[in-house]
Short mmCIF file of C-alpha atoms in Angstrom, two decimals:
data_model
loop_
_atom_site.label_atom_id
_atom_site.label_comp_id
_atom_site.label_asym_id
_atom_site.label_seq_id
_atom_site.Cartn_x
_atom_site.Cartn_y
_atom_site.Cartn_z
CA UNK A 94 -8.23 17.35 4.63
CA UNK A 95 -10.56 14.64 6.11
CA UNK A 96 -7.48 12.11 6.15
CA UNK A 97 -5.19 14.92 7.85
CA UNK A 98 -7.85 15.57 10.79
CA UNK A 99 -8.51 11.82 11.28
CA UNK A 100 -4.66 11.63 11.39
CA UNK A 101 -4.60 14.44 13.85
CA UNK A 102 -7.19 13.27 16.11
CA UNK A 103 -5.52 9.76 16.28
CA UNK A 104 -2.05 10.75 16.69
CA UNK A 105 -3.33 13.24 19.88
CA UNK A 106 -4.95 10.43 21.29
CA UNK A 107 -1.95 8.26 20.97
CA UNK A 108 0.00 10.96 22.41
CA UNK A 109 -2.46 11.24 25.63
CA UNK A 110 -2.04 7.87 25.89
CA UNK A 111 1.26 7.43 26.14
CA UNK A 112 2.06 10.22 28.02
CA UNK A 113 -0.58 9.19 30.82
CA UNK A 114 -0.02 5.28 29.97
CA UNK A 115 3.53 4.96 30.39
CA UNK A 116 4.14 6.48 33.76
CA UNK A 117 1.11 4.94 35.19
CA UNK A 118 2.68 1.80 33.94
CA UNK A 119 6.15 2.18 35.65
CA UNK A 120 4.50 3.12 38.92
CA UNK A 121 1.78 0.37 38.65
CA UNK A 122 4.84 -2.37 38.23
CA UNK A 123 7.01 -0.71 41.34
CA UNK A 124 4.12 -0.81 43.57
CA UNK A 125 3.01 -4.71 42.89
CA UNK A 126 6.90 -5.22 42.99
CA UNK A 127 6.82 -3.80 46.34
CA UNK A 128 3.64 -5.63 47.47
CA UNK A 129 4.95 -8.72 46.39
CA UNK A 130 8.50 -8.41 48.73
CA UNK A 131 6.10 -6.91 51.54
CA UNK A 132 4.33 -10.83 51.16
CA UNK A 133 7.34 -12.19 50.93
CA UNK A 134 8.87 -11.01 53.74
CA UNK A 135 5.39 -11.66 56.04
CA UNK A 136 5.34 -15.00 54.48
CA UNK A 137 8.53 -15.76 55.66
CA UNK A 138 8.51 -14.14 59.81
CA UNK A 139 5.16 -16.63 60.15
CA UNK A 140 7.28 -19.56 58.40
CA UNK A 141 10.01 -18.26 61.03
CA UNK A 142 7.27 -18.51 64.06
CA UNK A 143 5.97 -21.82 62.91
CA UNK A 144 9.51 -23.53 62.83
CA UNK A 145 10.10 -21.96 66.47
CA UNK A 146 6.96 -23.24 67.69
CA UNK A 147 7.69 -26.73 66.21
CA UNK A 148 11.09 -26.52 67.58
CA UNK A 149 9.34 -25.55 71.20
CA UNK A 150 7.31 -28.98 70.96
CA UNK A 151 10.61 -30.74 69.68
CA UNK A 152 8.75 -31.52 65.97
CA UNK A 153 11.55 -31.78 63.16
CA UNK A 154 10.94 -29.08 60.44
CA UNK A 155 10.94 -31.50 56.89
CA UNK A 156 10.73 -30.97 53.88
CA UNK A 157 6.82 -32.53 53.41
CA UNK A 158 5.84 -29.83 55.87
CA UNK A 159 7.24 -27.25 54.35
CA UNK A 160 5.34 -28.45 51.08
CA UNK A 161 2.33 -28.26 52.43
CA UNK A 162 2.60 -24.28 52.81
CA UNK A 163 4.23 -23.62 49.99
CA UNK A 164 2.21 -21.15 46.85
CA UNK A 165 3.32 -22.18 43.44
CA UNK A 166 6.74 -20.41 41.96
CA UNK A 167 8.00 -20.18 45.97
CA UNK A 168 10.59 -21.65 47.11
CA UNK A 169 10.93 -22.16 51.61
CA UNK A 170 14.52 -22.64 52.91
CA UNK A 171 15.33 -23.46 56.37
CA UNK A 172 18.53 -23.50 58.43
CA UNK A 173 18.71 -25.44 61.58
CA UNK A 174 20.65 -24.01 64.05
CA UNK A 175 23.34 -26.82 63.10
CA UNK A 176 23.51 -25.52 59.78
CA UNK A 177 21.34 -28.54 58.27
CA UNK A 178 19.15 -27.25 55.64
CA UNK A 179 15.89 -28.03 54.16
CA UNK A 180 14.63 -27.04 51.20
CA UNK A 181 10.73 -27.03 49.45
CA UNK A 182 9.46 -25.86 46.21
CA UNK A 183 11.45 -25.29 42.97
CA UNK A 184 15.41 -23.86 42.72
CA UNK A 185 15.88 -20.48 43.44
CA UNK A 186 16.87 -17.71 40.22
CA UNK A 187 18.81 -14.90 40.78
CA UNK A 188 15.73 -12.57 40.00
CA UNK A 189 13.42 -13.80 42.61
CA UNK A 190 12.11 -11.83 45.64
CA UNK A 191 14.11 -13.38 48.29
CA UNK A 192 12.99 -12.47 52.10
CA UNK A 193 15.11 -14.02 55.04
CA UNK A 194 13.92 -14.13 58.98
CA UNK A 195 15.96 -15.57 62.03
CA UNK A 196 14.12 -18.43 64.10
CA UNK A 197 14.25 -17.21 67.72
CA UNK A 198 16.32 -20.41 69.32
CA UNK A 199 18.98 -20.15 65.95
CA UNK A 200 18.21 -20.46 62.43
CA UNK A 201 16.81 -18.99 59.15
CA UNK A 202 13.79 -19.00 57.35
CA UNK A 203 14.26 -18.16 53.76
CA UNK A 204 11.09 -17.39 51.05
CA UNK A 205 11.52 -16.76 47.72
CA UNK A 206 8.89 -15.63 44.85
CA UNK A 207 9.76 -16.32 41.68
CA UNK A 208 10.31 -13.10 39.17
CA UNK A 209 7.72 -15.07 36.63
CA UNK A 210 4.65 -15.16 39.69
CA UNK A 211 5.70 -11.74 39.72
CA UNK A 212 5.60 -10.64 36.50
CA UNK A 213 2.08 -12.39 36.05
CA UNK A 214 0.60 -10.15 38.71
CA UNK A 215 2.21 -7.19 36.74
CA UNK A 216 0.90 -8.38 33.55
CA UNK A 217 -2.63 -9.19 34.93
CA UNK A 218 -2.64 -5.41 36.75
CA UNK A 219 -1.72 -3.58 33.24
CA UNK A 220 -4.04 -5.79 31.21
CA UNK A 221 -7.06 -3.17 31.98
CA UNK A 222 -4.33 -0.30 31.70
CA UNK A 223 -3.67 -1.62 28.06
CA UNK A 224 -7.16 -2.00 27.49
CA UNK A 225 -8.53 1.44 28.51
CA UNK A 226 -5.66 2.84 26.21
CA UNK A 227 -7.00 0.88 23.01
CA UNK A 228 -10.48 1.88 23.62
CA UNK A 229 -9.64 5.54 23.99
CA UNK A 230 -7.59 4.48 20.42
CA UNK A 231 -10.78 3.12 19.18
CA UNK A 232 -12.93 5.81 20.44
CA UNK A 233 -10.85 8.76 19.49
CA UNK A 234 -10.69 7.17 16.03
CA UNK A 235 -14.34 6.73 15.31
CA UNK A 236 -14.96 10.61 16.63
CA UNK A 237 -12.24 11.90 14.63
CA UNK A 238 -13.64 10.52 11.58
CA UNK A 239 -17.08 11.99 12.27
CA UNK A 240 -15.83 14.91 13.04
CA UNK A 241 -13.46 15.10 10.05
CA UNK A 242 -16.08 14.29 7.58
CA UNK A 243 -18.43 16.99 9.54
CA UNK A 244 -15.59 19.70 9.24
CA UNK A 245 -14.25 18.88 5.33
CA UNK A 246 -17.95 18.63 4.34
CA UNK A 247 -18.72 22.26 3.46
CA UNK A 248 -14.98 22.53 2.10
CA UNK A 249 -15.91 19.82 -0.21
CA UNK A 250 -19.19 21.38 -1.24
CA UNK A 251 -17.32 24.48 -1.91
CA UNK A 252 -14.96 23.24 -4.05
CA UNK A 253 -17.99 21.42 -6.43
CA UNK A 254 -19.51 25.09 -6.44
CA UNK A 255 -16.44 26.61 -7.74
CA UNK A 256 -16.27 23.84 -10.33
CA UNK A 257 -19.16 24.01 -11.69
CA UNK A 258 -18.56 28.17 -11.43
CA UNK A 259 -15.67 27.74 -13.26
CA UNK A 260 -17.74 25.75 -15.95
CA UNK A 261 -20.09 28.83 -16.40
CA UNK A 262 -22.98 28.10 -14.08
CA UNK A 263 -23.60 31.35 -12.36
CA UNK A 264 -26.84 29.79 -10.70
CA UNK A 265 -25.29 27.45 -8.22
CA UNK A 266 -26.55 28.02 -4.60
CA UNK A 267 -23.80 28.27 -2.02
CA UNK A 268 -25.43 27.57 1.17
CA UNK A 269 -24.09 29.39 4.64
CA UNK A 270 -21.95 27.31 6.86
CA UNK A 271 -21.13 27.56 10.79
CA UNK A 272 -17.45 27.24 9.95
CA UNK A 273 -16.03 30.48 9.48
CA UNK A 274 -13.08 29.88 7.45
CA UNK A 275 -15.74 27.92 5.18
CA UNK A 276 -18.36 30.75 5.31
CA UNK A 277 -15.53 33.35 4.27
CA UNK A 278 -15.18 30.89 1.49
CA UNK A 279 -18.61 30.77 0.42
CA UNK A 280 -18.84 34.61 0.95
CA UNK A 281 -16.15 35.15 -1.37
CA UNK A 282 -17.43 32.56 -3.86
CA UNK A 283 -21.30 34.14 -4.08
CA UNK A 284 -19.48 37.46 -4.97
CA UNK A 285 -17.08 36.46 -7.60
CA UNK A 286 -20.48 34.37 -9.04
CA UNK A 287 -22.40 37.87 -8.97
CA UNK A 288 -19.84 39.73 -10.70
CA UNK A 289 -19.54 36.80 -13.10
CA UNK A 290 -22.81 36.77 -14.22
CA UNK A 291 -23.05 40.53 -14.48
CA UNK A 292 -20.27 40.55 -16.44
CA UNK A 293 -21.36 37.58 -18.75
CA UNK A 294 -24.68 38.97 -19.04
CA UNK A 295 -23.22 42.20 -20.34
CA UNK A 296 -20.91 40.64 -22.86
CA UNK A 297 -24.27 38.96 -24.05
CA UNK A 298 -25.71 42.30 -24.62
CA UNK A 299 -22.78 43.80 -26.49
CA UNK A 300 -22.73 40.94 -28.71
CA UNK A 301 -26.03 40.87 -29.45
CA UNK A 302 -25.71 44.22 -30.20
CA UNK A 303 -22.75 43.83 -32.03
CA UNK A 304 -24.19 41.20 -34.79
CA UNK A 305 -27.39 43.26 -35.05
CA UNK A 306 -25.24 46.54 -35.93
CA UNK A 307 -22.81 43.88 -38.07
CA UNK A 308 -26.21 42.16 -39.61
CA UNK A 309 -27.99 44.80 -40.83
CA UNK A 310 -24.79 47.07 -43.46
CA UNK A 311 -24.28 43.11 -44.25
CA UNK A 312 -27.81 42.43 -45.50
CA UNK A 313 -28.26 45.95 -47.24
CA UNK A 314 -24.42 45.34 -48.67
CA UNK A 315 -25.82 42.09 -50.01
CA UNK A 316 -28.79 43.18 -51.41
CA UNK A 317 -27.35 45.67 -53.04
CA UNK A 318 -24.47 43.39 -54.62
CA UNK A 319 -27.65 41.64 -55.88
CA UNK A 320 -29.77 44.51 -57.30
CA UNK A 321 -25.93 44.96 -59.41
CA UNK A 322 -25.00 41.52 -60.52
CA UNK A 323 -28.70 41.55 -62.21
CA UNK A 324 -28.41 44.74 -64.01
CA UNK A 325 -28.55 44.17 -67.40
CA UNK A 326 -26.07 47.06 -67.99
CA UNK A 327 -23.36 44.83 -65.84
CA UNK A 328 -21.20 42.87 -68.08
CA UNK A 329 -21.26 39.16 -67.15
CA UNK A 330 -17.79 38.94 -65.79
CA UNK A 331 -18.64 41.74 -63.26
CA UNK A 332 -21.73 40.12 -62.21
CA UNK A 333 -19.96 36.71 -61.85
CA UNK A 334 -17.33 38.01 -59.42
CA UNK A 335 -20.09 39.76 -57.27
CA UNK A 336 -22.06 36.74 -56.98
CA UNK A 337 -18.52 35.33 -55.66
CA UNK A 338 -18.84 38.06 -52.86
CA UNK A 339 -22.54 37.37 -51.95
CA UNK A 340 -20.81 33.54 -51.07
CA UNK A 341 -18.27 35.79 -48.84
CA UNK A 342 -20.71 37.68 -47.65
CA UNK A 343 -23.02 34.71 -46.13
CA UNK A 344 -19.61 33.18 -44.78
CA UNK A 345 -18.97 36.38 -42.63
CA UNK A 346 -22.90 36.56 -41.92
CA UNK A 347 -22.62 32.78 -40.67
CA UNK A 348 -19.41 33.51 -39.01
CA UNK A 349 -21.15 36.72 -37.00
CA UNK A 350 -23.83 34.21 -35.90
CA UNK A 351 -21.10 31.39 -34.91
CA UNK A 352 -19.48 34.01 -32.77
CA UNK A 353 -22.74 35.46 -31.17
CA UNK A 354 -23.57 31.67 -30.37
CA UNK A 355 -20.38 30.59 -28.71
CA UNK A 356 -20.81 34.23 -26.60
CA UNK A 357 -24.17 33.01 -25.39
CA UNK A 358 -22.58 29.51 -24.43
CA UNK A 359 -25.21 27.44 -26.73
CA UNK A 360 -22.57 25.40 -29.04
CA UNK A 361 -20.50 24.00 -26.85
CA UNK A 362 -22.76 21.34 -26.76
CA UNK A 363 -23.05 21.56 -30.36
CA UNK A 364 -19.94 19.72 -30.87
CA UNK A 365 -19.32 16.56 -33.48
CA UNK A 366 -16.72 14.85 -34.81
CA UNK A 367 -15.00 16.37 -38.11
CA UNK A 368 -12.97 14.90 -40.48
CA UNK A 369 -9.82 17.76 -40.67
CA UNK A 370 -8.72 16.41 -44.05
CA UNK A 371 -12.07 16.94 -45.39
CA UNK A 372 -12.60 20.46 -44.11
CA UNK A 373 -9.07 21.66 -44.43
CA UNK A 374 -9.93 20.75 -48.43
CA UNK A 375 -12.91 23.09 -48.00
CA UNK A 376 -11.39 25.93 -46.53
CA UNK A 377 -8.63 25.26 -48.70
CA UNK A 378 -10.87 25.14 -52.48
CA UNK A 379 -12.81 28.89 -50.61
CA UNK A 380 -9.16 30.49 -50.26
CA UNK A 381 -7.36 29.15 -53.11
CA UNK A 382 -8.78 32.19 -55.59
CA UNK A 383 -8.03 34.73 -52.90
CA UNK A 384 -4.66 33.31 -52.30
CA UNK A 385 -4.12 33.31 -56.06
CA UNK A 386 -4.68 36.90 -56.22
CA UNK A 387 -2.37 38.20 -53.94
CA UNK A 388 0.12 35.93 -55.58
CA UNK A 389 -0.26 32.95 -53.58
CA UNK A 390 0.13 29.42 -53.99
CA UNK A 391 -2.30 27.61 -51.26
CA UNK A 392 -1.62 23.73 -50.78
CA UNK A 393 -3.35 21.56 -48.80
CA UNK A 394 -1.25 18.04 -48.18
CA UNK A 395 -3.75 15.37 -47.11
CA UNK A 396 -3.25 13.04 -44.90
CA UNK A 397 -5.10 10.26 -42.55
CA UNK A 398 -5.58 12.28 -39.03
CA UNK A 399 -7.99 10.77 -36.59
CA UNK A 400 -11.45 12.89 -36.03
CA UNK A 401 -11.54 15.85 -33.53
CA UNK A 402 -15.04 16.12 -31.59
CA UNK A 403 -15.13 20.16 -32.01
CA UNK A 404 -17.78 22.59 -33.36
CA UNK A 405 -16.72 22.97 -36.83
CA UNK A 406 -17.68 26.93 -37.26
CA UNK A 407 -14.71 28.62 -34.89
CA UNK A 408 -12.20 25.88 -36.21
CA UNK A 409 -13.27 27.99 -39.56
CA UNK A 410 -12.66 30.90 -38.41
CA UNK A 411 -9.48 30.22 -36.43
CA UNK A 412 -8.15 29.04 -40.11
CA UNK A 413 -9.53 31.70 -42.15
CA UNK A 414 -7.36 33.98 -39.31
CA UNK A 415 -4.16 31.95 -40.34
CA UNK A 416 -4.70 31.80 -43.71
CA UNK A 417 -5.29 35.61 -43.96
CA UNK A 418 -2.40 36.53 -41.53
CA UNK A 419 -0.24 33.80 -44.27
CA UNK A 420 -1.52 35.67 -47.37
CA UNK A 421 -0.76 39.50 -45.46
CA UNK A 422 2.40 38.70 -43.72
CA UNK A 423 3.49 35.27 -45.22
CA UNK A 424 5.87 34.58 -47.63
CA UNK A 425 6.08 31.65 -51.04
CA UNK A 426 3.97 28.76 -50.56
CA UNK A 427 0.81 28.60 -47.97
CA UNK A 428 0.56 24.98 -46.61
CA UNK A 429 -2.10 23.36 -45.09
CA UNK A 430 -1.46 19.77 -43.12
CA UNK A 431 -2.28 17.82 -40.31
CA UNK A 432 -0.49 16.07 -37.82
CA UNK A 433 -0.98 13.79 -35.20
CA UNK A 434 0.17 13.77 -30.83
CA UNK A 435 -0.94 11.71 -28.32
CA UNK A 436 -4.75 12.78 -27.75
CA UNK A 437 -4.56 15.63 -29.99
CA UNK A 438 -4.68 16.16 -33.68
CA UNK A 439 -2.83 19.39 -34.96
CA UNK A 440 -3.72 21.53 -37.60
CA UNK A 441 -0.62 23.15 -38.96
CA UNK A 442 -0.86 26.43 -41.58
CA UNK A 443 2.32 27.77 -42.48
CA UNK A 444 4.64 29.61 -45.27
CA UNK A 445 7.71 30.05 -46.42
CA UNK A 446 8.79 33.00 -44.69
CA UNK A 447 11.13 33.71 -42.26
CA UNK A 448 9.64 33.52 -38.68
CA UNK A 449 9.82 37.40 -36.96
CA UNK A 450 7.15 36.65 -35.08
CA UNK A 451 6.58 34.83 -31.12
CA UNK A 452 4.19 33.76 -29.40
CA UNK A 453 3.46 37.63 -28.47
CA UNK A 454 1.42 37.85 -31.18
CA UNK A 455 -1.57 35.71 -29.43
CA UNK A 456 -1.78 38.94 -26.84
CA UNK A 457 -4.14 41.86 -27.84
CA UNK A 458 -1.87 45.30 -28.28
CA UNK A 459 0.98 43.29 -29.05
CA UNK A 460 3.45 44.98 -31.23
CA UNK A 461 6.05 43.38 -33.46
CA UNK A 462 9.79 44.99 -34.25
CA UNK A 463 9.16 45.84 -37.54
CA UNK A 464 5.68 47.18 -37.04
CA UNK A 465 4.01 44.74 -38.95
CA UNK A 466 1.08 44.71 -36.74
CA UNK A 467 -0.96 41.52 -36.60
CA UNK A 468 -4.34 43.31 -35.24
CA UNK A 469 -6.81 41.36 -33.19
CA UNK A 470 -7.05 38.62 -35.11
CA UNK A 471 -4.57 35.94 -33.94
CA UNK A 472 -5.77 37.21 -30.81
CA UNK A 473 -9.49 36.33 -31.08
CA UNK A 474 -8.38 32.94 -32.64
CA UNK A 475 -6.16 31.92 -29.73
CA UNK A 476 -9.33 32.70 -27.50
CA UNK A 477 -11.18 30.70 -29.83
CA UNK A 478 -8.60 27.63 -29.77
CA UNK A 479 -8.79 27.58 -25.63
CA UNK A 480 -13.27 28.15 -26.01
CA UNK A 481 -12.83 24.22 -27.90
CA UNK A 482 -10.13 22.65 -25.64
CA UNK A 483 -7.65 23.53 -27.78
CA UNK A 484 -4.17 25.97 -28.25
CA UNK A 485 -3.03 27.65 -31.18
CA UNK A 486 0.54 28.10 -30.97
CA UNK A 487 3.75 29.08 -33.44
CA UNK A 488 5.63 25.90 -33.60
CA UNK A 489 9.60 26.55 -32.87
CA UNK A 490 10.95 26.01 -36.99
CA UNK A 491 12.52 29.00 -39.24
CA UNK A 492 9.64 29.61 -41.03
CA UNK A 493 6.43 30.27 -39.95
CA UNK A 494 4.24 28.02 -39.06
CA UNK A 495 1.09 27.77 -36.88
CA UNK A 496 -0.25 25.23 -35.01
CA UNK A 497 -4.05 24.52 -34.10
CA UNK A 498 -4.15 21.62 -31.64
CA UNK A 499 -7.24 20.41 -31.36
CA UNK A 500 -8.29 17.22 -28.73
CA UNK A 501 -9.06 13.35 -30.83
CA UNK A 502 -12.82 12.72 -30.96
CA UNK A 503 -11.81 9.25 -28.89
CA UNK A 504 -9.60 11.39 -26.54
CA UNK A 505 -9.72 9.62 -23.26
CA UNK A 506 -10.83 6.15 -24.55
CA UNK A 507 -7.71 5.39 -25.91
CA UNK A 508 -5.27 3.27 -23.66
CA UNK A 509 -2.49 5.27 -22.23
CA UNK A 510 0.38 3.45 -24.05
CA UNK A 511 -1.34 3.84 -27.34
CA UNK A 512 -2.18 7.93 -26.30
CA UNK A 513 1.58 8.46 -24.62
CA UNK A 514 3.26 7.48 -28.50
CA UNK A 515 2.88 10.62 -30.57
CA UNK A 516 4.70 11.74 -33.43
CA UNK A 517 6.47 14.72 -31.72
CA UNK A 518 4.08 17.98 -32.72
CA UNK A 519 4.79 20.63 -31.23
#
């Protein structure tokens, strides 16, 4: 915007100036044209006088004499009544002012002014002309980029308001401006922050809510699973596979707390560089008995992916989503694997079933053909994906196959060759 006005203000100027320059230019050169043949033709009836006067006293007209009166670039021609001529001062071009009198008694007087005298004068009158025009360049230059930075300034506050709006700071002071398309601006920015940070705040509260009405069936459920696995009346293998839930039980207790976290906006700046081979073997060792019991095979293929700078807790949760959705809706073999693009490191869970499914599924209320409903829970992890910088998408192959793409912990230090040659993830 600043460049535009500055651009505007210059290119008006220009335009003043020309259009007032250039005719005041034209008529400025006709009239010192004209004043030059008005000299030239007084120069040469007092020439004519002179000679006849001369001529009266019976003194020849030479060429010395004519010399003596001559300005530089003119050129003094005289015909004697015989037809003799003399001649003083440089040859005559066909572009000079020429001015001819008669000498009462017979003969001519001829002056010429050469075109270059000429064109001095003209130069020398439309030096201050030319001069004017550049400072009026010069000064509408230097105003127009005062006033541009004047007039852009509140636009470019604005936009560092909405920025750091958009980055969930509902605090930001927008300050009242003289400019009303700027004011409207700000008007409509202080609003949308209001209604923000109501909204926010209330989201806070249900959550809050939500994990204490979540926290407390949890903590009586686990006490209770507890109290049973150290009965003495419960045989040992029952008590072993409740203690297995208690584990469960703390993951969806930690999970609750993860979520109520993120929802207050306090671990974003929790994040730190993980090593996904290392916690996809986790998640894969927690899953591997569930998977086994609905008939599952869960794989996890190691590799050597570069570390992602995300909080680890929603990456959980965004897997144990996948995994789930693969163990309800999935097909053969559940396979866990990594894979590598550019700035991004992709974490892909898939199976060997046949993919029914599009990218529909990420949408709460979506449907599928066959009714095979996917709930909320791709849902919440797609939100979950975009709350770390990432996406979770369903890569284009025949079976199905999800992919978490998650940014490189050295993302953006990286030279751009080296970032631009990925391996083709989708």
């Amino acid at each position: 915007m600043r460049e535009r006005l500055i651009a505007a203000f210059i290119g008006l100027a220009v335009a003043v100036v020309l259009l007032y320059g250039i005719p005041r230019a034209y008529l400025l050169a006709n009239m010192i044209t004209e004043q030059e043949t008005t000299k030239a033709g007084r120069a040469a009836e007092l020439f004519a006088l002179v000679v006849e006067e001369r001529s009266a006293r019976d003194e020849p007209t030479t060429q010395e004499f004519l010399e003596r009166h001559l300005s530089p670039g003119s050129n003094l021609e005289y015909v004697d009544p015989s037809g003799d001529v003399v001649r003083a001062g440089p040859a005559r071009a066909d572009d000079d002012l020429v001015a001819s009198r008669p000498v009462a008694g017979g003969g001519t007087v001829t002056l010429s002014r050469s075109s270059e005298v000429v064109d001095q004068r003209i130069s020398e009158a439309l030096l201050p002309l030319v001069l004017i025009g550049l400072g009026l360049l010069v000064v509408a230059g230097t105003v127009g980029y005062l006033m541009a930075r004047r007039l852009s300034r509140p636009f470019g506050e604005l936009a560092q308001a909405a920025e750091h709006l958009g980055r969930g700071r509902f605090d930001v002071h927008f300050p009242h401006y003289r400019v009303p398309e700027a004011e409207a601006i700000g008007e409509a920015l202080r609003r949308a922050s209001s209604q923000l940070d109501e909204l926010v705040q209330r989201e806070r509260e249900f959550a809050s809510n939500a994990s204490h009405q979540l926290r407390t069936p949890i903590t009586a459920l686990r006490l209770q699973l507890e109290d049973l696995s150290m009965w003495s009346q419960t045989p040992p293998e029952v008590a072993e596979e409740l203690q297995s839930y208690l584990s469960e039980l703390d993951r969806l207790s930690g999970s609750i707390t993860e979520i109520l976290e993120l929802a207050r906006g306090r671990r974003l700046g929790d994040a730190v560089e993980v090593d996904l081979d290392e916690l996809l073997g986790d998640v894969a060792e927690r899953w591997r008995r569930q998977a086994e019991a609905a008939g599952r095979v869960l794989v996890h293929q190691e590799g050597r992916t570069a570390p992602v700078h995300v909080v680890p807790g929603p990456v959980i949760q965004v897997l144990d989503v996948l995994i789930e959705n693969a163990c309800s809706h999935g097909r053969g073999r559940i396979t866990l694997a990594t894979r590598e693009r550019a700035d991004l490191v992709a974490i892909l869970v898939g199976d060997e079933g046949p993919r029914t499914i599009d990218d529909g599924v990420f949408r709460r209320g979506h449907s599928t053909p066959g009714g095979d409903g996917h709930g909320l829970g791709l849902a919440i992890a797609s939100d979950l994906a975009a709350s770390m910088g990432g996406r979770l998408s369903l890569l284009d192959e025949p079976t199905t196959t999800f992919a978490l793409a998650l940014p490189r912990a050295d993302a953006g230090r990286r030279p751009a060759t080296q970032a631009a040659s990925g391996d083709g993830t989708d």
